[in-house]
XYZ file of N, CA and C in Angstrom:
423
model
N -72.677 -89.564 -61.948
C -71.969 -89.907 -60.736
C -72.978 -90.072 -59.598
N -72.829 -91.121 -58.854
C -73.678 -91.394 -57.695
C -72.930 -90.903 -56.449
N -73.556 -89.974 -55.702
C -72.896 -89.345 -54.562
C -73.732 -89.529 -53.298
N -73.071 -89.949 -52.237
C -73.681 -90.003 -50.912
C -73.246 -88.745 -50.180
N -74.203 -87.930 -49.778
C -73.899 -86.672 -49.099
C -74.459 -86.724 -47.685
N -73.569 -86.662 -46.709
C -73.987 -86.659 -45.307
C -74.398 -85.242 -44.924
N -75.564 -85.119 -44.322
C -76.081 -83.807 -43.936
C -76.408 -83.789 -42.445
N -76.361 -82.581 -41.881
C -76.732 -82.417 -40.478
C -77.333 -81.045 -40.188
N -77.550 -80.250 -41.228
C -78.140 -78.934 -41.041
C -77.145 -77.827 -40.750
N -75.863 -78.152 -40.679
C -74.840 -77.142 -40.394
C -74.442 -76.408 -41.678
N -73.825 -75.229 -41.551
C -73.352 -74.506 -42.745
C -72.363 -75.317 -43.586
N -71.501 -76.101 -42.959
C -70.555 -76.922 -43.723
C -71.274 -78.040 -44.467
N -72.294 -78.586 -43.850
C -73.121 -79.593 -44.514
C -73.810 -78.976 -45.731
N -74.319 -77.769 -45.572
C -74.955 -77.060 -46.694
C -73.964 -76.853 -47.831
N -72.714 -76.522 -47.482
C -71.679 -76.331 -48.504
C -71.432 -77.633 -49.258
N -71.437 -78.752 -48.548
C -71.247 -80.055 -49.195
C -72.397 -80.343 -50.154
N -73.625 -80.059 -49.747
C -74.783 -80.306 -50.610
C -74.697 -79.450 -51.877
N -74.316 -78.204 -51.726
C -74.200 -77.326 -52.902
C -73.152 -77.854 -53.883
N -72.001 -78.294 -53.358
C -70.964 -78.850 -54.229
C -71.434 -80.128 -54.920
N -72.111 -80.987 -54.171
C -72.652 -82.217 -54.747
C -73.653 -81.889 -55.840
N -74.485 -80.893 -55.607
C -75.449 -80.473 -56.619
C -74.778 -80.034 -57.903
N -73.684 -79.308 -57.781
C -72.946 -78.872 -58.971
C -72.329 -80.051 -59.705
N -71.749 -80.978 -58.957
C -71.128 -82.153 -59.582
C -72.167 -83.045 -60.263
N -73.239 -83.339 -59.558
C -74.253 -84.252 -60.091
C -75.071 -83.625 -61.206
N -75.205 -82.321 -61.208
C -76.008 -81.643 -62.228
C -75.390 -81.787 -63.614
N -74.072 -81.874 -63.674
C -73.393 -81.914 -64.970
C -73.433 -83.268 -65.646
N -73.588 -84.334 -64.882
C -73.558 -85.647 -65.523
C -74.822 -86.469 -65.273
N -75.884 -85.805 -64.815
C -77.138 -86.529 -64.589
C -77.034 -87.527 -63.462
N -76.204 -87.227 -62.480
C -75.940 -88.151 -61.393
C -77.079 -88.313 -60.409
N -76.857 -89.201 -59.473
C -77.829 -89.490 -58.418
C -77.265 -89.010 -57.085
N -78.153 -88.478 -56.242
C -77.745 -87.972 -54.937
C -78.474 -88.759 -53.845
N -77.703 -89.212 -52.874
C -78.248 -89.881 -51.701
C -77.952 -88.970 -50.518
N -78.992 -88.512 -49.830
C -78.819 -87.672 -48.649
C -78.877 -88.564 -47.415
N -77.825 -88.529 -46.611
C -77.746 -89.348 -45.410
C -77.804 -88.444 -44.184
N -78.692 -88.774 -43.246
C -78.772 -88.020 -41.993
C -78.920 -88.982 -40.828
N -78.098 -88.778 -39.832
C -78.165 -89.561 -38.606
C -78.595 -88.614 -37.493
N -79.893 -88.572 -37.195
C -80.378 -87.597 -36.214
C -79.908 -87.938 -34.806
N -79.760 -86.913 -33.982
C -79.355 -87.173 -32.600
C -80.500 -87.816 -31.824
N -80.145 -88.511 -30.789
C -81.171 -89.066 -29.902
C -81.730 -87.920 -29.075
N -83.013 -87.914 -28.891
C -83.672 -86.856 -28.133
C -84.084 -87.422 -26.787
N -83.655 -86.751 -25.737
C -84.085 -87.154 -24.398
C -84.451 -85.891 -23.624
N -85.365 -86.057 -22.707
C -85.834 -84.929 -21.906
C -85.638 -85.284 -20.447
N -85.022 -84.380 -19.731
C -84.820 -84.605 -18.299
C -85.668 -83.611 -17.522
N -86.062 -84.018 -16.377
C -86.875 -83.149 -15.544
C -88.333 -83.522 -15.659
N -89.153 -82.769 -14.988
C -90.589 -83.057 -14.989
C -91.320 -81.864 -15.569
N -92.371 -82.021 -16.245
C -92.954 -83.285 -16.681
C -92.226 -83.796 -17.923
N -92.179 -85.086 -18.069
C -91.518 -85.719 -19.200
C -92.559 -86.055 -20.267
N -92.309 -85.635 -21.529
C -93.264 -85.981 -22.589
C -93.282 -87.487 -22.854
N -94.344 -87.940 -23.462
C -94.447 -89.361 -23.793
C -93.436 -89.709 -24.874
N -93.135 -90.992 -25.003
C -92.188 -91.464 -26.018
C -92.666 -91.079 -27.414
N -93.970 -91.126 -27.649
C -94.483 -90.781 -28.980
C -94.242 -89.304 -29.300
N -94.355 -88.433 -28.321
C -94.085 -87.004 -28.541
C -92.603 -86.804 -28.852
N -91.739 -87.497 -28.132
C -90.300 -87.398 -28.397
C -89.981 -87.924 -29.792
N -90.571 -89.041 -30.188
C -90.351 -89.607 -31.521
C -90.857 -88.662 -32.610
N -92.007 -88.044 -32.390
C -92.544 -87.078 -33.361
C -91.618 -85.875 -33.493
N -91.074 -85.414 -32.378
C -90.141 -84.282 -32.390
C -88.890 -84.639 -33.189
N -88.387 -85.819 -32.974
C -87.204 -86.282 -33.715
C -87.504 -86.373 -35.208
N -88.691 -86.844 -35.563
C -89.072 -86.954 -36.963
C -89.175 -85.575 -37.617
N -89.662 -84.590 -36.884
C -89.722 -83.220 -37.414
C -88.313 -82.732 -37.729
N -87.366 -83.016 -36.854
C -85.971 -82.639 -37.087
C -85.438 -83.320 -38.346
N -85.685 -84.603 -38.494
C -85.258 -85.348 -39.682
C -85.838 -84.701 -40.940
N -87.135 -84.433 -40.924
C -87.799 -83.846 -42.087
C -87.219 -82.476 -42.433
N -86.993 -81.650 -41.429
C -86.466 -80.299 -41.669
C -85.057 -80.338 -42.248
N -84.192 -81.162 -41.675
C -82.804 -81.234 -42.153
C -82.756 -81.755 -43.588
N -83.506 -82.817 -43.883
C -83.498 -83.379 -45.241
C -84.177 -82.434 -46.241
N -85.264 -81.778 -45.841
C -85.926 -80.813 -46.735
C -84.998 -79.649 -47.052
N -84.284 -79.160 -46.038
C -83.345 -78.054 -46.274
C -82.245 -78.488 -47.236
N -81.675 -79.657 -47.015
C -80.617 -80.147 -47.900
C -81.140 -80.285 -49.331
N -82.318 -80.861 -49.470
C -82.902 -81.047 -50.799
C -83.113 -79.700 -51.500
N -83.505 -78.681 -50.738
C -83.756 -77.364 -51.327
C -82.482 -76.725 -51.875
N -81.316 -77.186 -51.432
C -80.040 -76.643 -51.904
C -79.562 -77.296 -53.194
N -80.211 -78.376 -53.590
C -79.850 -79.066 -54.830
C -80.521 -78.388 -56.019
N -79.957 -78.535 -57.221
C -80.640 -78.041 -58.405
C -82.016 -78.704 -58.543
N -82.950 -77.974 -59.071
C -84.353 -78.415 -59.151
C -84.506 -79.819 -59.723
N -83.802 -80.127 -60.802
C -83.993 -81.433 -61.447
C -83.457 -82.612 -60.624
N -82.646 -82.363 -59.597
C -82.130 -83.441 -58.753
C -82.992 -83.676 -57.506
N -83.807 -82.706 -57.151
C -84.567 -82.778 -55.894
C -85.518 -83.968 -55.829
N -86.244 -84.202 -56.891
C -87.263 -85.256 -56.839
C -86.662 -86.659 -56.915
N -85.457 -86.774 -57.441
C -84.869 -88.106 -57.604
C -83.885 -88.483 -56.496
N -83.576 -87.544 -55.606
C -82.602 -87.908 -54.564
C -83.243 -88.860 -53.553
N -82.409 -89.678 -52.960
C -82.846 -90.704 -52.011
C -82.461 -90.258 -50.606
N -83.384 -90.379 -49.663
C -83.109 -90.057 -48.264
C -82.784 -91.332 -47.507
N -81.708 -91.281 -46.727
C -81.337 -92.404 -45.870
C -81.206 -91.858 -44.457
N -81.966 -92.420 -43.533
C -81.904 -92.007 -42.139
C -81.118 -93.065 -41.380
N -80.019 -92.628 -40.779
C -79.160 -93.541 -40.051
C -79.580 -93.697 -38.602
N -79.236 -94.826 -38.039
C -79.543 -95.097 -36.634
C -78.272 -95.369 -35.840
N -77.125 -95.061 -36.451
C -75.835 -95.238 -35.801
C -75.207 -93.868 -35.626
N -74.072 -93.842 -34.948
C -73.303 -92.600 -34.902
C -72.917 -92.258 -36.337
N -72.867 -90.965 -36.676
C -72.598 -90.583 -38.074
C -71.358 -91.221 -38.683
N -70.261 -91.279 -37.946
C -69.020 -91.813 -38.530
C -69.180 -93.272 -38.957
N -70.001 -94.027 -38.257
C -70.256 -95.420 -38.629
C -71.376 -95.534 -39.653
N -72.410 -94.736 -39.481
C -73.569 -94.798 -40.362
C -73.267 -94.381 -41.789
N -72.439 -93.377 -41.949
C -72.074 -92.922 -43.303
C -71.377 -94.054 -44.055
N -70.437 -94.701 -43.387
C -69.706 -95.796 -44.028
C -70.608 -97.000 -44.288
N -71.528 -97.282 -43.370
C -72.479 -98.383 -43.577
C -73.397 -98.081 -44.762
N -73.862 -96.840 -44.866
C -74.717 -96.459 -45.991
C -73.950 -96.546 -47.308
N -72.667 -96.207 -47.273
C -71.845 -96.298 -48.488
C -71.699 -97.747 -48.941
N -71.590 -98.670 -48.008
C -71.479 -100.095 -48.387
C -72.770 -100.584 -49.043
N -73.892 -100.095 -48.568
C -75.188 -100.517 -49.116
C -75.470 -99.863 -50.467
N -75.254 -98.545 -50.565
C -75.663 -97.787 -51.759
C -74.573 -97.653 -52.811
N -73.354 -98.009 -52.491
C -72.234 -98.016 -53.438
C -72.063 -96.712 -54.225
N -71.870 -95.581 -53.532
C -71.645 -94.333 -54.271
C -70.237 -94.297 -54.865
N -70.053 -93.412 -55.819
C -68.724 -93.199 -56.386
C -67.961 -92.138 -55.605
N -68.693 -91.383 -54.775
C -68.107 -90.301 -53.990
C -68.947 -90.122 -52.726
N -68.285 -89.796 -51.630
C -68.966 -89.424 -50.389
C -68.620 -87.968 -50.122
N -69.619 -87.178 -49.754
C -69.393 -85.775 -49.410
C -69.823 -85.532 -47.969
N -68.974 -84.845 -47.233
C -69.265 -84.495 -45.844
C -68.856 -83.049 -45.608
N -69.437 -82.451 -44.592
C -69.022 -81.122 -44.170
C -67.992 -81.253 -43.065
N -67.118 -80.265 -42.949
C -66.101 -80.272 -41.889
C -66.374 -79.102 -40.959
N -66.562 -79.396 -39.698
C -66.846 -78.330 -38.736
C -65.738 -78.157 -37.718
N -64.708 -78.965 -37.793
C -63.679 -78.970 -36.758
C -62.835 -77.708 -36.721
N -62.451 -77.319 -35.512
C -61.482 -76.236 -35.289
C -60.574 -76.672 -34.138
N -59.349 -76.138 -34.136
C -58.455 -76.475 -33.032
C -58.574 -75.430 -31.927
N -57.736 -75.522 -30.929
C -57.813 -74.607 -29.784
C -57.578 -73.151 -30.178
N -56.886 -72.924 -31.272
C -56.634 -71.562 -31.747
C -57.714 -71.073 -32.696
N -58.718 -71.915 -32.949
C -59.799 -71.522 -33.846
C -59.491 -71.752 -35.311
N -58.396 -72.452 -35.598
C -58.020 -72.732 -36.981
C -58.752 -73.964 -37.485
N -59.058 -73.977 -38.762
C -59.804 -75.078 -39.361
C -58.996 -76.373 -39.347
N -59.713 -77.469 -39.132
C -59.146 -78.806 -39.236
C -60.308 -79.745 -39.533
N -59.985 -80.981 -39.857
C -61.052 -81.954 -40.055
C -61.708 -82.255 -38.714
N -63.012 -82.408 -38.731
C -63.707 -82.823 -37.520
C -63.594 -84.329 -37.360
N -64.094 -84.849 -36.253
C -63.949 -86.275 -35.978
C -64.707 -87.141 -36.975
N -65.892 -86.701 -37.394
C -66.671 -87.496 -38.352
C -66.002 -87.473 -39.725
N -65.654 -86.282 -40.212
C -65.035 -86.205 -41.537
C -63.701 -86.947 -41.561
N -62.926 -86.868 -40.485
C -61.647 -87.587 -40.421
C -61.874 -89.094 -40.480
N -62.848 -89.582 -39.722
C -63.130 -91.025 -39.706
C -63.566 -91.511 -41.082
N -64.386 -90.731 -41.768
C -64.854 -91.125 -43.100
C -63.707 -91.094 -44.102
N -62.895 -90.050 -44.070
C -61.759 -89.943 -44.989
C -60.814 -91.130 -44.828
N -60.534 -91.508 -43.595
C -59.572 -92.580 -43.350
C -60.136 -93.984 -43.567
N -61.459 -94.127 -43.563
C -62.047 -95.468 -43.640
C -62.802 -95.756 -44.929
N -63.046 -94.758 -45.732
C -63.846 -94.945 -46.933
C -63.086 -95.698 -48.019
N -63.847 -96.459 -48.789
C -63.270 -97.174 -49.929
C -63.418 -96.374 -51.217
N -64.096 -95.234 -51.165
C -64.282 -94.355 -52.319
C -63.779 -92.959 -51.949
N -63.540 -92.104 -52.942
C -63.086 -90.747 -52.633
C -64.093 -90.002 -51.742
N -63.549 -89.103 -50.902
C -64.375 -88.314 -49.999
C -64.107 -86.836 -50.256
N -65.169 -86.085 -50.458
C -65.103 -84.646 -50.618
C -65.453 -84.024 -49.270
N -64.553 -83.229 -48.714
C -64.802 -82.562 -47.445
C -65.005 -81.075 -47.725
N -66.184 -80.587 -47.400
C -66.534 -79.195 -47.684
C -66.572 -78.393 -46.393
N -66.288 -77.133 -46.529
C -66.334 -76.223 -45.388
C -67.036 -74.953 -45.834
N -67.782 -74.378 -44.915
C -68.441 -73.112 -45.177
C -67.366 -72.063 -45.473
N -67.664 -71.167 -46.408
C -66.683 -70.130 -46.729
C -66.453 -69.215 -45.563
């Protein structure tokens, strides 16, 4: 099974990666890790150069993807594909799915309502409603 797993470094994202690892481990599947890093901006003085900001963003990308990869079973780590998005996650995940054609998309759900009860977050809801393939929504225990 080919699975696209959206990651962001959150506990729910980690839960999605662990579930994907279990699913893909049983059938020799392929894992695509998708991350859409936030834009980094600095306000105030002194302002770092654009290259320093870009390097900082790249460190974040590397850390999030390395952490996600470390949660996969050993035999899947070296073969997984990293995709770095440049769009908002809800759009980028779906765009990556059109390109890579996974059989399943996995996302973490971080949403809560005003009472603190679990619900789908805006990204997971958008992916569930717009995806052409099944979507697995994981939540931290």
